[in-house]
Amino acid sequence: MNRVEIVALPGDGIGPEVTSVAVDLLKVVCKQYNTELIVTELPFGGTCYEEYGSPVTEEILDKCIKAKFVLLGAVGGPQWDDLNPDKRPEAALLQLRKELGVFANLRPINVYPALSSASSLKKEILDGTDILIVRELTGGIYFGKPRYTSEENGDPFSVDTMKYSRSEVRRVAKVAFEAARLRDGRVCSVDKANVLESSRMWRKSVIELSEEYPDVELTHMLVDNCAMQIIRQPTQFDVMVTGNLFGDILSDAASMLTGSLGMLPSASIGGENGLYEPVHGSAPDIAGKGVANPLAAVASAALLCRYSLKLEAAAQQIESAIISVLEQGLRTADLFTEEPGTKLVGTEEIATALMEIVGKSVPQTD
Ligand code: NAD
């Protein structure tokens, strides 16, 4: 049996509730694929602040870096909103991403057939949607220098800089090409190359790299057209790769195709490191009530299997279990619409159903 160590950072609010479902399932599924998962659970965010006076400590960061693979719940809550910016739970998240050097953020946008009525778009437009958005996470206009505010002839102005180097583009594009190989073999690179210098560099660098991936089809799309195409015909996309600013906006727009925040997982990867977390926050309004939807956390665990543990079959097994639970009609409150054949359940019932499904569906390999 292989042994793999990961760190779990359940965090605040519903973080611990959804993370424990994901960790329990992950352990069981990994075992079926001959892998023993050793999970070290550490405080992070507001809970860490309460214990250590800081939302993350050097020791916790070191353990995450050493483990390389981190599963995170969520951080934040109203009780920590008035702290100094460096003491707020979100500061820990930014620091962790930086320390792990995770430069590519992957957000799969799957429309589960059982939930297609939960979206604001028509079912016939959504059916078959399966997009992977790869967003550059540590460069572009959010980090570019110079960045300042000044004044010209009494008129104040501000400057931000959108800068991309060839190497920055290549490393994130590589993630997209590699991911496409595990999917439908298509990459759409999104930029604004008709106007921006940095986008022309982006496009040129992606084209150069594509020569190493002759088996992957590469297309280009301008970001304004892309925003429209995501809504018009989302099924046309397989993997989309784009810069930090465009990816931020496009991934939020695309997330609404799925109809619920409680269903969206994410992976941030860089080198050998991977940080996996649901897109939703700590949902303080429902924390401790046993009603949180754990499926985004569980889907994040599937991504950990896929991108860090390289256990594709285990990833697919977890993803099929999510589909089965939805097909059984089980719905947490965020998804419940009183459709015939559906039943309102809590976090625990979803966890039990997932365990039953994975227990039945795969023969033990050891
Ligand atoms: P949120 O995502 O926590 O909640 C928004 C709404 O969605 C709430 O009504 C909540 O009950 C619901 N919701 C979210 N996840 C759910 C789930 N799994 N199951 C059922 N319902 C769910 O966003 P918010 O209310 O804007 O933020 C709350 C706190 O979370 C804030 O402190 C914010 O800073 C933090 N936050 C953290 C992260 C993160 O850790 N990555 C991301 C976003 C927000």
Short mmCIF file of C-alpha atoms and ligand atoms in Angstrom, two decimals:
data_model
loop_
_atom_site.label_atom_id
_atom_site.label_comp_id
_atom_site.label_asym_id
_atom_site.label_seq_id
_atom_site.Cartn_x
_atom_site.Cartn_y
_atom_site.Cartn_z
CA MET A 1 0.00 0.00 0.00
CA ASN A 2 1.35 3.47 -0.90
CA ARG A 3 1.32 6.08 1.84
CA VAL A 4 0.50 9.70 1.05
CA GLU A 5 0.40 12.58 3.51
CA ILE A 6 -1.90 15.54 3.10
CA VAL A 7 -2.82 18.47 5.30
CA ALA A 8 -6.47 19.31 5.93
CA LEU A 9 -7.30 22.87 6.95
CA PRO A 10 -11.02 22.76 7.81
CA GLY A 11 -11.07 26.47 8.74
CA ASP A 12 -14.15 28.31 9.89
CA GLY A 13 -17.96 28.22 9.71
CA ILE A 14 -19.15 25.28 7.62
CA GLY A 15 -15.52 24.51 6.65
CA PRO A 16 -15.10 21.74 9.26
CA GLU A 17 -18.53 20.23 8.45
CA VAL A 18 -17.88 19.86 4.72
CA THR A 19 -14.17 19.01 5.03
CA SER A 20 -14.81 16.07 7.33
CA VAL A 21 -17.18 14.55 4.74
CA ALA A 22 -14.55 15.01 2.02
CA VAL A 23 -11.68 13.61 4.13
CA ASP A 24 -13.62 10.51 5.24
CA LEU A 25 -14.63 9.72 1.67
CA LEU A 26 -11.16 10.42 0.33
CA LYS A 27 -9.59 7.96 2.78
CA VAL A 28 -12.00 5.19 1.81
CA VAL A 29 -11.63 5.73 -1.94
CA CYS A 30 -7.84 6.05 -1.82
CA LYS A 31 -7.65 2.77 0.08
CA GLN A 32 -9.55 1.11 -2.76
CA TYR A 33 -6.73 2.27 -5.02
CA ASN A 34 -3.98 0.92 -2.81
CA THR A 35 -3.17 4.26 -1.21
CA GLU A 36 -3.23 4.96 2.52
CA LEU A 37 -3.97 8.60 3.14
CA ILE A 38 -2.42 10.15 6.26
CA VAL A 39 -4.30 13.35 7.06
CA THR A 40 -2.89 15.98 9.42
CA GLU A 41 -5.61 18.41 10.47
CA LEU A 42 -4.46 21.92 11.42
CA PRO A 43 -6.20 25.15 12.48
CA PHE A 44 -6.44 27.89 9.87
CA GLY A 45 -8.16 31.25 9.49
CA GLY A 46 -10.36 32.52 12.32
CA THR A 47 -10.01 29.34 14.36
CA CYS A 48 -6.23 29.65 14.16
CA TYR A 49 -6.44 33.31 15.19
CA GLU A 50 -8.42 32.30 18.29
CA GLU A 51 -5.75 29.78 19.27
CA TYR A 52 -2.53 31.54 18.23
CA GLY A 53 -3.45 35.21 17.68
CA SER A 54 -2.68 34.90 13.99
CA PRO A 55 -4.73 33.34 11.13
CA VAL A 56 -1.81 31.10 10.24
CA THR A 57 1.52 30.33 11.89
CA GLU A 58 4.94 29.64 10.39
CA GLU A 59 4.71 26.09 11.69
CA ILE A 60 1.39 25.47 9.96
CA LEU A 61 2.70 26.95 6.71
CA ASP A 62 5.80 24.76 6.94
CA LYS A 63 3.69 21.65 7.42
CA CYS A 64 1.59 22.54 4.36
CA ILE A 65 4.70 23.13 2.26
CA LYS A 66 6.20 19.87 3.42
CA ALA A 67 3.02 17.90 2.70
CA LYS A 68 2.59 19.62 -0.73
CA PHE A 69 -1.08 18.64 -0.93
CA VAL A 70 -3.63 20.65 1.06
CA LEU A 71 -7.39 20.29 1.34
CA LEU A 72 -9.00 23.46 2.66
CA GLY A 73 -12.56 24.10 3.87
CA ALA A 74 -13.29 27.82 4.08
CA VAL A 75 -12.23 30.76 6.20
CA GLY A 76 -13.84 33.88 7.58
CA GLY A 77 -16.75 35.06 9.68
CA PRO A 78 -18.25 38.27 11.02
CA GLN A 79 -16.41 37.95 14.38
CA TRP A 80 -13.08 38.52 12.57
CA ASP A 81 -14.20 41.20 10.09
CA ASP A 82 -12.84 44.11 12.14
CA LEU A 83 -9.34 42.76 12.68
CA ASN A 84 -6.33 44.39 11.04
CA PRO A 85 -5.96 43.16 7.43
CA ASP A 86 -2.93 41.00 8.30
CA LYS A 87 -4.86 39.26 11.10
CA ARG A 88 -7.98 38.55 9.06
CA PRO A 89 -8.65 34.94 8.02
CA GLU A 90 -8.41 35.81 4.29
CA ALA A 91 -4.81 36.97 4.81
CA ALA A 92 -3.89 33.39 5.72
CA LEU A 93 -5.37 32.15 2.47
CA LEU A 94 -3.35 34.59 0.35
CA GLN A 95 -0.20 33.74 2.27
CA LEU A 96 -0.76 30.01 1.85
CA ARG A 97 -1.30 30.36 -1.93
CA LYS A 98 1.88 32.43 -2.17
CA GLU A 99 3.96 30.07 -0.06
CA LEU A 100 2.78 27.05 -2.04
CA GLY A 101 3.50 28.90 -5.31
CA VAL A 102 0.20 27.78 -6.80
CA PHE A 103 0.04 29.78 -10.03
CA ALA A 104 -2.77 27.97 -11.84
CA ASN A 105 -6.33 27.95 -10.58
CA LEU A 106 -8.51 25.23 -12.04
CA ARG A 107 -12.26 25.49 -11.85
CA PRO A 108 -14.31 22.74 -13.43
CA ILE A 109 -17.79 23.83 -14.45
CA ASN A 110 -19.98 20.76 -14.70
CA VAL A 111 -23.70 20.94 -15.13
CA TYR A 112 -25.13 17.90 -13.42
CA PRO A 113 -28.22 16.79 -15.41
CA ALA A 114 -30.12 16.23 -12.15
CA LEU A 115 -29.60 19.91 -11.28
CA SER A 116 -30.02 21.59 -14.65
CA SER A 117 -33.32 23.11 -13.56
CA ALA A 118 -31.45 24.95 -10.76
CA SER A 119 -29.62 27.18 -13.28
CA SER A 120 -30.94 30.46 -14.62
CA LEU A 121 -30.24 29.25 -18.19
CA LYS A 122 -32.37 26.88 -20.26
CA LYS A 123 -31.77 23.16 -19.81
CA GLU A 124 -31.20 22.58 -23.56
CA ILE A 125 -28.37 25.13 -23.58
CA LEU A 126 -26.74 23.67 -20.48
CA ASP A 127 -26.99 19.94 -21.12
CA GLY A 128 -23.54 18.48 -21.71
CA THR A 129 -21.63 21.49 -20.29
CA ASP A 130 -18.25 20.39 -18.97
CA ILE A 131 -15.69 23.20 -18.93
CA LEU A 132 -12.36 23.42 -17.12
CA ILE A 133 -11.26 27.02 -16.62
CA VAL A 134 -7.53 27.40 -15.98
CA ARG A 135 -6.84 30.87 -14.61
CA GLU A 136 -3.37 32.31 -14.08
CA LEU A 137 -3.34 33.16 -10.37
CA THR A 138 -0.15 34.94 -9.37
CA GLY A 139 0.56 37.44 -12.16
CA GLY A 140 -1.17 39.91 -14.49
CA ILE A 141 -2.81 43.15 -13.48
CA TYR A 142 -3.45 42.07 -9.86
CA PHE A 143 0.27 42.01 -9.16
CA GLY A 144 1.91 44.09 -11.94
CA LYS A 145 4.12 47.09 -11.08
CA PRO A 146 4.04 50.07 -11.31
CA ARG A 147 0.85 50.51 -9.41
CA TYR A 148 0.09 53.92 -7.95
CA THR A 149 -2.22 56.88 -7.67
CA SER A 150 -1.02 60.38 -8.53
CA GLU A 151 -2.26 63.68 -9.94
CA GLU A 152 -1.86 65.53 -13.25
CA ASN A 153 -2.92 69.19 -13.57
CA GLY A 154 -5.09 68.80 -10.48
CA ASP A 155 -6.76 65.66 -11.89
CA PRO A 156 -6.07 62.54 -9.80
CA PHE A 157 -5.33 59.32 -11.71
CA SER A 158 -4.40 55.71 -10.93
CA VAL A 159 -2.23 53.21 -12.74
CA ASP A 160 -2.30 49.41 -12.69
CA THR A 161 0.00 47.32 -14.85
CA MET A 162 -0.90 44.21 -16.77
CA LYS A 163 2.33 42.35 -17.30
CA TYR A 164 2.91 38.81 -18.49
CA SER A 165 6.24 37.20 -19.28
CA ARG A 166 6.68 34.33 -21.70
CA SER A 167 7.63 31.95 -18.88
CA GLU A 168 4.58 32.89 -16.80
CA VAL A 169 2.28 32.21 -19.75
CA ARG A 170 4.01 28.97 -20.69
CA ARG A 171 3.76 27.44 -17.23
CA VAL A 172 0.03 28.05 -16.91
CA ALA A 173 -0.64 27.07 -20.54
CA LYS A 174 1.24 23.83 -19.87
CA VAL A 175 -1.23 23.03 -17.08
CA ALA A 176 -4.08 23.62 -19.56
CA PHE A 177 -2.57 21.44 -22.29
CA GLU A 178 -1.84 18.63 -19.83
CA ALA A 179 -5.38 18.84 -18.44
CA ALA A 180 -6.83 18.74 -21.97
CA ARG A 181 -5.03 15.47 -22.57
CA LEU A 182 -7.06 13.94 -19.73
CA ARG A 183 -10.28 15.37 -21.20
CA ASP A 184 -11.55 16.14 -24.70
CA GLY A 185 -8.18 17.34 -26.04
CA ARG A 186 -9.15 20.96 -26.75
CA VAL A 187 -7.76 24.22 -25.33
CA CYS A 188 -9.28 27.65 -25.94
CA SER A 189 -6.91 30.46 -24.96
CA VAL A 190 -8.73 33.66 -24.04
CA ASP A 191 -7.10 37.09 -24.36
CA LYS A 192 -7.59 40.61 -25.70
CA ALA A 193 -4.87 40.41 -28.32
CA ASN A 194 -6.59 42.92 -30.62
CA VAL A 195 -5.86 45.68 -28.08
CA LEU A 196 -3.36 44.66 -25.39
CA GLU A 197 0.40 44.13 -25.74
CA SER A 198 0.37 41.70 -22.81
CA SER A 199 -2.32 39.69 -24.60
CA ARG A 200 -0.25 39.55 -27.78
CA MET A 201 2.61 38.13 -25.68
CA TRP A 202 0.12 35.72 -24.10
CA ARG A 203 -1.14 34.46 -27.47
CA LYS A 204 2.34 34.15 -29.01
CA SER A 205 3.62 32.17 -26.01
CA VAL A 206 0.62 29.81 -26.02
CA ILE A 207 1.06 29.16 -29.75
CA GLU A 208 4.77 28.42 -29.27
CA LEU A 209 4.03 25.95 -26.47
CA SER A 210 1.27 24.27 -28.47
CA GLU A 211 3.93 22.82 -30.77
CA GLU A 212 4.77 20.45 -27.91
CA TYR A 213 1.14 19.30 -27.82
CA PRO A 214 0.24 18.35 -31.42
CA ASP A 215 -2.49 16.05 -30.05
CA VAL A 216 -4.33 18.99 -28.42
CA GLU A 217 -6.44 21.35 -30.54
CA LEU A 218 -5.73 25.02 -29.76
CA THR A 219 -8.12 27.88 -30.54
CA HIS A 220 -8.10 31.54 -29.45
CA MET A 221 -10.97 33.74 -28.40
CA LEU A 222 -11.19 37.39 -27.42
CA VAL A 223 -12.41 37.81 -23.86
CA ASP A 224 -15.47 39.90 -24.75
CA ASN A 225 -16.65 37.27 -27.23
CA CYS A 226 -15.87 34.56 -24.66
CA ALA A 227 -18.12 36.18 -22.04
CA MET A 228 -20.92 36.00 -24.58
CA GLN A 229 -20.14 32.46 -25.78
CA ILE A 230 -20.13 31.05 -22.22
CA ILE A 231 -23.78 32.07 -21.92
CA ARG A 232 -24.75 31.40 -25.57
CA GLN A 233 -23.26 27.93 -26.05
CA PRO A 234 -21.28 26.68 -23.04
CA THR A 235 -20.99 23.17 -24.49
CA GLN A 236 -18.48 24.40 -27.10
CA PHE A 237 -15.67 24.64 -24.50
CA ASP A 238 -13.40 21.95 -23.11
CA VAL A 239 -10.39 23.58 -21.39
CA MET A 240 -10.18 27.37 -21.29
CA VAL A 241 -6.91 29.08 -20.28
CA THR A 242 -6.69 32.76 -19.48
CA GLY A 243 -4.99 35.45 -17.40
CA ASN A 244 -5.76 36.49 -13.85
CA LEU A 245 -8.24 39.32 -14.48
CA PHE A 246 -10.13 37.69 -17.36
CA GLY A 247 -10.21 34.37 -15.49
CA ASP A 248 -11.60 35.97 -12.36
CA ILE A 249 -14.55 37.42 -14.25
CA LEU A 250 -15.18 34.52 -16.65
CA SER A 251 -15.04 31.85 -13.93
CA ASP A 252 -17.62 33.66 -11.80
CA ALA A 253 -19.92 34.08 -14.81
CA ALA A 254 -19.47 30.41 -15.75
CA SER A 255 -20.06 29.25 -12.18
CA MET A 256 -23.65 30.42 -12.45
CA LEU A 257 -24.26 27.86 -15.21
CA THR A 258 -24.28 25.23 -12.47
CA GLY A 259 -26.97 27.00 -10.47
CA SER A 260 -25.37 26.63 -7.04
CA LEU A 261 -22.32 27.84 -5.21
CA GLY A 262 -22.47 24.71 -3.05
CA MET A 263 -21.43 22.54 -6.00
CA LEU A 264 -18.23 24.23 -7.18
CA PRO A 265 -14.77 22.82 -6.44
CA SER A 266 -11.40 24.37 -7.25
CA ALA A 267 -7.77 23.35 -7.45
CA SER A 268 -4.77 25.68 -7.33
CA ILE A 269 -1.60 24.06 -8.50
CA GLY A 270 2.02 24.98 -9.07
CA GLY A 271 5.01 22.67 -9.42
CA GLU A 272 4.27 19.65 -7.26
CA ASN A 273 2.02 21.57 -4.89
CA GLY A 274 -1.76 21.54 -4.86
CA LEU A 275 -4.34 23.43 -2.81
CA TYR A 276 -7.89 22.14 -3.11
CA GLU A 277 -10.91 24.04 -1.83
CA PRO A 278 -14.58 24.60 -2.52
CA VAL A 279 -15.35 27.94 -4.17
CA HIS A 280 -17.91 28.88 -1.52
CA GLY A 281 -17.08 30.65 1.73
CA SER A 282 -17.63 29.72 5.37
CA ALA A 283 -21.41 30.39 5.23
CA PRO A 284 -21.69 31.61 8.86
CA ASP A 285 -25.47 31.87 8.43
CA ILE A 286 -25.82 28.06 8.36
CA ALA A 287 -22.69 26.94 10.26
CA GLY A 288 -23.27 24.30 12.94
CA LYS A 289 -26.79 23.50 11.74
CA GLY A 290 -25.91 20.34 9.84
CA VAL A 291 -27.44 21.65 6.60
CA ALA A 292 -24.33 22.59 4.58
CA ASN A 293 -23.89 21.05 1.14
CA PRO A 294 -20.61 19.10 1.27
CA LEU A 295 -20.50 18.30 -2.47
CA ALA A 296 -18.14 21.13 -3.48
CA ALA A 297 -15.67 19.97 -0.83
CA VAL A 298 -16.08 16.38 -1.98
CA ALA A 299 -15.56 17.41 -5.62
CA SER A 300 -12.41 19.27 -4.49
CA ALA A 301 -11.18 16.01 -2.99
CA ALA A 302 -11.74 14.38 -6.40
CA LEU A 303 -9.51 17.05 -7.95
CA LEU A 304 -6.84 16.26 -5.36
CA CYS A 305 -6.93 12.64 -6.54
CA ARG A 306 -6.72 13.74 -10.17
CA TYR A 307 -4.03 16.42 -10.10
CA SER A 308 -1.89 15.63 -7.06
CA LEU A 309 -2.27 11.94 -6.27
CA LYS A 310 -2.51 11.04 -9.98
CA LEU A 311 -5.34 8.64 -9.16
CA GLU A 312 -7.65 9.41 -12.07
CA ALA A 313 -9.87 6.39 -11.43
CA ALA A 314 -10.35 7.46 -7.80
CA ALA A 315 -11.25 10.98 -8.95
CA GLN A 316 -13.85 9.58 -11.33
CA GLN A 317 -15.19 7.30 -8.63
CA ILE A 318 -15.82 10.29 -6.33
CA GLU A 319 -17.37 12.30 -9.14
CA SER A 320 -19.70 9.41 -10.07
CA ALA A 321 -20.74 9.16 -6.43
CA ILE A 322 -21.75 12.85 -6.49
CA ILE A 323 -23.85 12.22 -9.61
CA SER A 324 -25.49 9.15 -8.00
CA VAL A 325 -26.41 11.07 -4.85
CA LEU A 326 -28.09 13.74 -6.96
CA GLU A 327 -29.83 11.12 -9.09
CA GLN A 328 -31.19 9.55 -5.90
CA GLY A 329 -32.95 12.89 -5.41
CA LEU A 330 -31.07 13.86 -2.23
CA ARG A 331 -30.78 17.63 -1.90
CA THR A 332 -29.41 19.93 0.79
CA ALA A 333 -31.43 23.11 1.34
CA ASP A 334 -29.34 25.19 -1.11
CA LEU A 335 -30.39 22.87 -3.97
CA PHE A 336 -33.88 21.89 -2.88
CA THR A 337 -36.71 23.00 -5.22
CA GLU A 338 -39.55 20.61 -4.27
CA GLU A 339 -39.21 18.85 -7.60
CA PRO A 340 -40.94 15.46 -7.60
CA GLY A 341 -38.58 12.66 -6.58
CA THR A 342 -36.34 14.89 -4.48
CA LYS A 343 -35.88 14.84 -0.72
CA LEU A 344 -34.55 17.56 1.58
CA VAL A 345 -31.65 16.18 3.63
CA GLY A 346 -28.76 17.43 5.77
CA THR A 347 -24.97 17.11 5.48
CA GLU A 348 -24.93 13.80 7.33
CA GLU A 349 -27.40 12.06 5.00
CA ILE A 350 -25.37 13.14 1.96
CA ALA A 351 -22.21 11.80 3.64
CA THR A 352 -23.85 8.46 4.41
CA ALA A 353 -25.20 8.11 0.86
CA LEU A 354 -21.77 8.88 -0.64
CA MET A 355 -20.11 6.28 1.58
CA GLU A 356 -22.65 3.64 0.60
CA ILE A 357 -22.14 4.35 -3.09
CA VAL A 358 -18.32 4.21 -3.02
CA GLY A 359 -18.48 1.13 -0.78
CA LYS A 360 -20.50 -0.70 -3.42
CA SER A 361 -19.03 0.55 -6.67
CA VAL A 362 -15.39 -0.51 -6.81
CA PRO A 363 -13.71 -3.82 -6.08
CA GLN A 364 -10.85 -3.66 -3.58
CA THR A 365 -7.50 -3.74 -5.33
CA ASP A 366 -5.43 -4.85 -2.34
P1 NAD B 1 -20.51 32.23 1.33
O1 NAD B 1 -20.08 31.46 0.12
O2 NAD B 1 -19.95 31.77 2.61
O3 NAD B 1 -22.11 32.17 1.44
C1 NAD B 1 -22.99 32.73 0.48
C2 NAD B 1 -24.37 32.06 0.59
O4 NAD B 1 -24.29 30.74 0.09
C3 NAD B 1 -24.84 31.92 2.04
O5 NAD B 1 -26.22 32.09 2.09
C4 NAD B 1 -24.50 30.50 2.42
O6 NAD B 1 -25.34 29.93 3.40
C5 NAD B 1 -24.62 29.78 1.08
N1 NAD B 1 -23.68 28.68 0.97
C6 NAD B 1 -22.33 28.77 0.71
N2 NAD B 1 -21.78 27.56 0.71
C7 NAD B 1 -22.78 26.68 0.96
C8 NAD B 1 -22.82 25.28 1.10
N3 NAD B 1 -21.74 24.51 0.97
N4 NAD B 1 -24.02 24.71 1.39
C9 NAD B 1 -25.12 25.44 1.52
N5 NAD B 1 -25.14 26.77 1.38
C10 NAD B 1 -23.98 27.39 1.12
O7 NAD B 1 -20.16 33.74 1.05
P2 NAD B 1 -20.30 35.01 2.01
O8 NAD B 1 -21.55 34.90 2.82
O9 NAD B 1 -20.11 36.17 1.14
O10 NAD B 1 -19.04 34.93 2.97
C11 NAD B 1 -19.06 34.36 4.28
C12 NAD B 1 -17.65 34.34 4.81
O11 NAD B 1 -16.85 33.47 3.99
C13 NAD B 1 -16.96 35.70 4.77
O12 NAD B 1 -16.20 35.84 5.95
C14 NAD B 1 -16.05 35.64 3.55
O13 NAD B 1 -14.94 36.47 3.67
C15 NAD B 1 -15.68 34.18 3.56
N6 NAD B 1 -15.28 33.63 2.25
C16 NAD B 1 -14.26 32.73 2.27
C17 NAD B 1 -13.87 32.12 1.10
C18 NAD B 1 -12.78 31.08 1.17
O14 NAD B 1 -12.47 30.61 2.24
N7 NAD B 1 -12.18 30.69 0.06
C19 NAD B 1 -14.49 32.40 -0.10
C20 NAD B 1 -15.57 33.31 -0.09
C21 NAD B 1 -15.95 33.91 1.11
#
